[in-house]
Coordinates of C-alpha atoms and ligand atoms in Angstrom, one line a residue:
X1 CA 0.0 0.0 0.0
X2 CA 1.2 3.5 -0.8
X3 CA 2.1 6.1 1.8
X4 CA -0.3 8.9 2.6
X5 CA -0.6 11.7 0.0
X6 CA 0.9 15.0 1.1
X7 CA -1.1 17.6 -1.0
X8 CA -4.3 18.2 -2.8
X9 CA -4.2 20.4 -5.9
X10 CA -7.6 21.9 -6.9
X11 CA -8.8 23.2 -10.2
X12 CA -11.0 26.3 -9.5
X13 CA -13.7 26.6 -12.2
X14 CA -16.1 23.7 -11.9
X15 CA -14.5 22.2 -8.8
X16 CA -14.4 24.8 -6.0
X17 CA -17.2 26.9 -7.5
X18 CA -19.4 26.8 -10.6
X19 CA -17.7 29.6 -12.6
X20 CA -17.6 27.1 -15.5
X21 CA -21.2 28.2 -16.0
X22 CA -20.2 31.9 -16.0
X23 CA -17.4 31.3 -18.5
X24 CA -20.0 29.5 -20.7
X25 CA -22.5 32.4 -20.5
X26 CA -19.8 35.0 -21.3
X27 CA -18.5 33.0 -24.3
X28 CA -22.0 32.5 -25.5
X29 CA -22.7 36.2 -25.4
X30 CA -19.6 37.0 -27.4
X31 CA -20.1 34.2 -29.9
X32 CA -23.7 35.2 -30.6
X33 CA -22.4 38.7 -31.5
X34 CA -20.1 36.9 -34.0
X35 CA -22.9 34.8 -35.3
X36 CA -21.3 31.6 -34.1
X37 CA -23.6 29.1 -32.3
X38 CA -22.4 27.7 -29.0
X39 CA -24.0 25.1 -26.9
X40 CA -23.2 23.4 -23.6
X41 CA -21.8 20.3 -25.4
X42 CA -19.4 22.4 -27.4
X43 CA -18.5 24.3 -24.3
X44 CA -17.0 21.1 -22.7
X45 CA -14.1 21.6 -25.2
X46 CA -13.3 25.0 -23.6
X47 CA -13.1 23.9 -20.0
X48 CA -9.7 24.4 -18.5
X49 CA -8.4 26.0 -21.8
X50 CA -6.9 29.4 -21.6
X51 CA -8.8 32.5 -22.8
X52 CA -7.0 33.1 -26.1
X53 CA -7.0 29.3 -27.0
X54 CA -10.7 29.2 -26.2
X55 CA -11.3 32.1 -28.6
X56 CA -9.4 30.3 -31.3
X57 CA -11.4 27.1 -30.8
X58 CA -14.7 29.1 -31.1
X59 CA -13.6 31.1 -34.2
X60 CA -12.5 27.8 -35.9
X61 CA -15.9 26.3 -35.0
X62 CA -17.6 29.2 -36.8
X63 CA -15.1 29.0 -39.7
X64 CA -14.0 32.6 -38.9
X65 CA -10.5 31.9 -37.7
X66 CA -9.0 34.0 -40.6
X67 CA -11.4 37.0 -40.3
X68 CA -9.6 38.9 -37.5
X69 CA -6.2 40.3 -36.9
X70 CA -4.3 39.4 -33.8
X71 CA -5.2 42.8 -32.3
X72 CA -8.9 42.2 -33.0
X73 CA -8.7 38.8 -31.4
X74 CA -7.2 40.3 -28.3
X75 CA -10.1 42.8 -28.2
X76 CA -12.6 40.0 -28.5
X77 CA -11.0 38.1 -25.7
X78 CA -11.0 41.3 -23.6
X79 CA -14.7 41.7 -24.3
X80 CA -15.5 38.2 -23.2
X81 CA -13.5 38.8 -20.0
X82 CA -15.5 42.0 -19.3
X83 CA -18.7 39.9 -19.6
X84 CA -17.2 37.3 -17.3
X85 CA -16.0 39.9 -14.7
X86 CA -19.5 41.4 -14.6
X87 CA -21.0 37.9 -13.9
X88 CA -18.5 37.0 -11.1
X89 CA -19.2 40.2 -9.2
X90 CA -22.2 38.2 -7.7
X91 CA -20.0 35.5 -6.2
X92 CA -20.1 35.1 -2.4
X93 CA -19.1 32.2 0.0
X94 CA -22.5 30.7 -0.7
X95 CA -21.2 29.8 -4.2
X96 CA -18.8 27.2 -2.9
X97 CA -19.8 23.9 -4.4
X98 CA -21.3 21.4 -1.9
X99 CA -18.8 19.8 0.6
X100 CA -15.8 22.0 -0.5
X101 CA -15.5 24.0 2.7
X102 CA -15.7 21.0 4.9
X103 CA -13.2 19.2 2.8
X104 CA -10.8 22.2 2.9
X105 CA -11.1 22.3 6.7
X106 CA -10.5 18.6 7.0
X107 CA -7.3 18.8 4.8
X108 CA -6.0 21.8 6.8
X109 CA -6.6 19.9 10.1
X110 CA -4.7 16.9 8.8
X111 CA -1.9 19.2 7.8
X112 CA -2.2 18.2 4.1
X113 CA -1.0 21.0 1.8
X114 CA -3.5 22.7 -0.4
X115 CA -2.8 24.4 -3.7
X116 CA -4.7 25.7 -6.8
X117 CA -3.9 25.0 -10.4
X118 CA -6.3 27.1 -12.4
X119 CA -5.8 28.6 -15.9
X120 CA -7.9 31.5 -15.0
X121 CA -6.4 35.0 -14.6
X122 CA -9.4 35.7 -12.4
X123 CA -8.6 32.9 -9.9
X124 CA -7.4 35.3 -7.1
X125 CA -10.5 37.5 -7.4
X126 CA -12.9 34.5 -7.4
X127 CA -11.1 32.8 -4.5
X128 CA -11.2 36.0 -2.5
X129 CA -14.9 36.4 -3.1
X130 CA -15.5 32.8 -2.0
X131 CA -13.8 33.6 1.3
X132 CA -11.4 30.6 1.1
X133 CA -8.1 32.3 0.4
X134 CA -6.7 31.4 3.8
X135 CA -6.8 27.6 3.1
X136 CA -4.5 27.7 0.1
X137 CA -0.7 27.3 0.6
X138 CA -0.3 28.4 -3.0
X139 CA -2.4 29.6 -5.9
X140 CA -0.6 29.5 -9.3
X141 CA -0.7 32.8 -11.1
X142 CA -2.1 31.8 -14.5
X143 CA -0.2 34.7 -16.1
X144 CA 3.0 32.8 -15.4
X145 CA 1.8 29.6 -17.1
X146 CA 3.0 29.3 -20.7
X147 CA 1.1 26.2 -21.8
X148 CA -2.6 25.7 -21.1
X149 CA -4.1 22.4 -19.8
X150 CA -3.9 19.6 -21.1
X151 CA -0.2 20.5 -20.6
X152 CA 0.8 19.5 -17.1
X153 CA 2.7 22.8 -16.5
X154 CA 0.2 24.5 -14.1
X155 CA -0.1 21.4 -11.9
X156 CA 3.7 20.9 -11.8
X157 CA 4.1 24.6 -10.9
X158 CA 1.7 24.2 -8.0
X159 CA 3.5 21.1 -6.7
X160 CA 6.9 22.8 -6.9
X161 CA 5.6 25.9 -5.1
X162 CA 4.5 23.8 -2.1
X163 CA 7.6 21.5 -2.3
X164 CA 5.7 18.2 -2.7
X165 CA 6.7 15.7 -5.4
X166 CA 4.0 15.1 -8.0
X167 CA 3.5 11.4 -7.1
X168 CA 2.5 12.5 -3.6
X169 CA -0.2 14.9 -4.9
X170 CA -3.9 14.3 -5.7
X171 CA -5.3 16.6 -8.5
X172 CA -9.0 17.3 -8.7
X173 CA -10.6 18.4 -12.0
X174 CA -13.9 18.8 -13.8
X175 CA -12.5 19.0 -17.3
X176 CA -11.1 16.3 -19.6
X177 CA -8.1 18.5 -20.5
X178 CA -7.5 19.0 -16.7
X179 CA -7.5 15.3 -16.0
X180 CA -5.0 14.8 -18.8
X181 CA -2.8 17.5 -17.3
X182 CA -2.9 15.8 -13.8
X183 CA -1.9 12.5 -15.3
X184 CA 0.9 13.9 -17.4
X185 CA 2.2 15.7 -14.2
X186 CA 2.4 12.2 -12.6
X187 CA -0.3 12.8 -10.0
X188 CA -3.3 10.8 -8.9
X189 CA -6.4 12.3 -10.6
X190 CA -10.0 12.7 -9.3
X191 CA -12.5 13.8 -11.9
X192 CA -15.7 15.5 -10.8
X193 CA -18.6 15.0 -13.1
X194 CA -19.5 12.7 -15.9
X195 CA -17.8 9.4 -16.4
X196 CA -18.2 9.8 -20.2
X197 CA -16.0 12.9 -20.4
X198 CA -13.7 12.0 -17.5
X199 CA -13.3 8.3 -17.9
X200 CA -9.5 8.7 -18.1
X201 CA -9.3 9.9 -14.4
X202 CA -8.1 7.4 -11.7
X203 CA -11.5 8.0 -10.0
X204 CA -14.6 9.8 -11.1
X205 CA -17.0 11.2 -8.4
X206 CA -20.3 12.6 -9.4
X207 CA -20.2 15.5 -7.1
X208 CA -17.9 17.5 -4.8
X209 CA -20.1 16.4 -2.0
X210 CA -18.4 13.0 -2.2
X211 CA -14.9 14.5 -1.4
X212 CA -13.8 13.6 2.1
X213 CA -10.4 12.7 3.5
X214 CA -11.3 9.1 4.4
X215 CA -12.6 8.3 0.9
X216 CA -9.7 9.9 -1.0
X217 CA -7.1 8.4 1.3
X218 CA -8.4 5.0 0.6
X219 CA -8.6 5.6 -3.1
X220 CA -5.1 6.9 -3.3
X221 CA -3.5 4.3 -1.1
X222 CA -5.0 1.3 -2.9
X223 CA -4.1 2.7 -6.3
X224 CA -1.1 1.4 -8.2
Ligands
LIG1 P1 -9.8 33.5 -17.7 P2 -9.8 26.4 -14.6 C1 -10.1 27.9 -16.8 O1 -10.1 27.7 -15.4 C2 -11.6 27.7 -17.3 O2 -12.0 26.4 -17.2 C3 -11.6 28.1 -18.8 O3 -13.0 28.0 -19.2 C4 -11.1 29.5 -18.9 O4 -11.1 29.9 -20.3 C5 -9.7 29.6 -18.4 O5 -9.7 29.2 -17.0 C6 -9.1 31.1 -18.4 O6 -9.9 31.9 -17.6 O7 -10.4 33.9 -18.9 O8 -10.6 33.9 -16.4 O9 -8.3 33.9 -17.5 O10 -10.8 25.4 -15.0 O11 -8.4 26.0 -15.1 O12 -9.8 26.8 -13.2
LIG2 MG1 -12.3 23.5 -14.4

């Protein structure tokens, strides 16, 4: 049996809070202005993907990838962010997903390190509004990450900052690209959501409510 894990590295959007929905609404508003249809199924492709890369995926989907200069693309991304920033103004501690606060408290008490690996440049603002900043030993600044998920960079940066080797970390993600990033970082992965999109995770839980120390310790220690 494996030793105990030493750290949990959380994704933000879709794991700690449901900002994934706000990202979707903001992209939908922008894409409607561009005459590109966007639905929830297509939106799955954008989860965990950086702002500029998400825009490229949407433009390609509408066959409009060659219609804009780089500067115009940057303006479009800024516009989407303005819609998003407006939506996240409503966030309060009530927007923590079920079970997350209790889980953070449990980890803290057990002296397990806690970090965040989000691609969002709004991660600090959102975490602050949720009132859980004090639980995190480190939050990776997305502006310092060169390669978006599914690249493992953001998870490796988080582990390095808290001085825990990747094999002693558990990563938690709601996005397919995020689960791939955790694997390629050499960590144990827990997917939150649908088995169909997250089947490559070591474990899939339907809801954050199922996250507790006893369960994940058992899952991690009995894994290969
Ligand atoms: P921003 P995560 C990701 O956050 C989101 O899943 C993705 O939809 C978003 O485009 C990306 O952050 C960048 O966010 O535009 O706020 O910088 O899931 O890695 O926490
Ligand atoms: Mg996410």
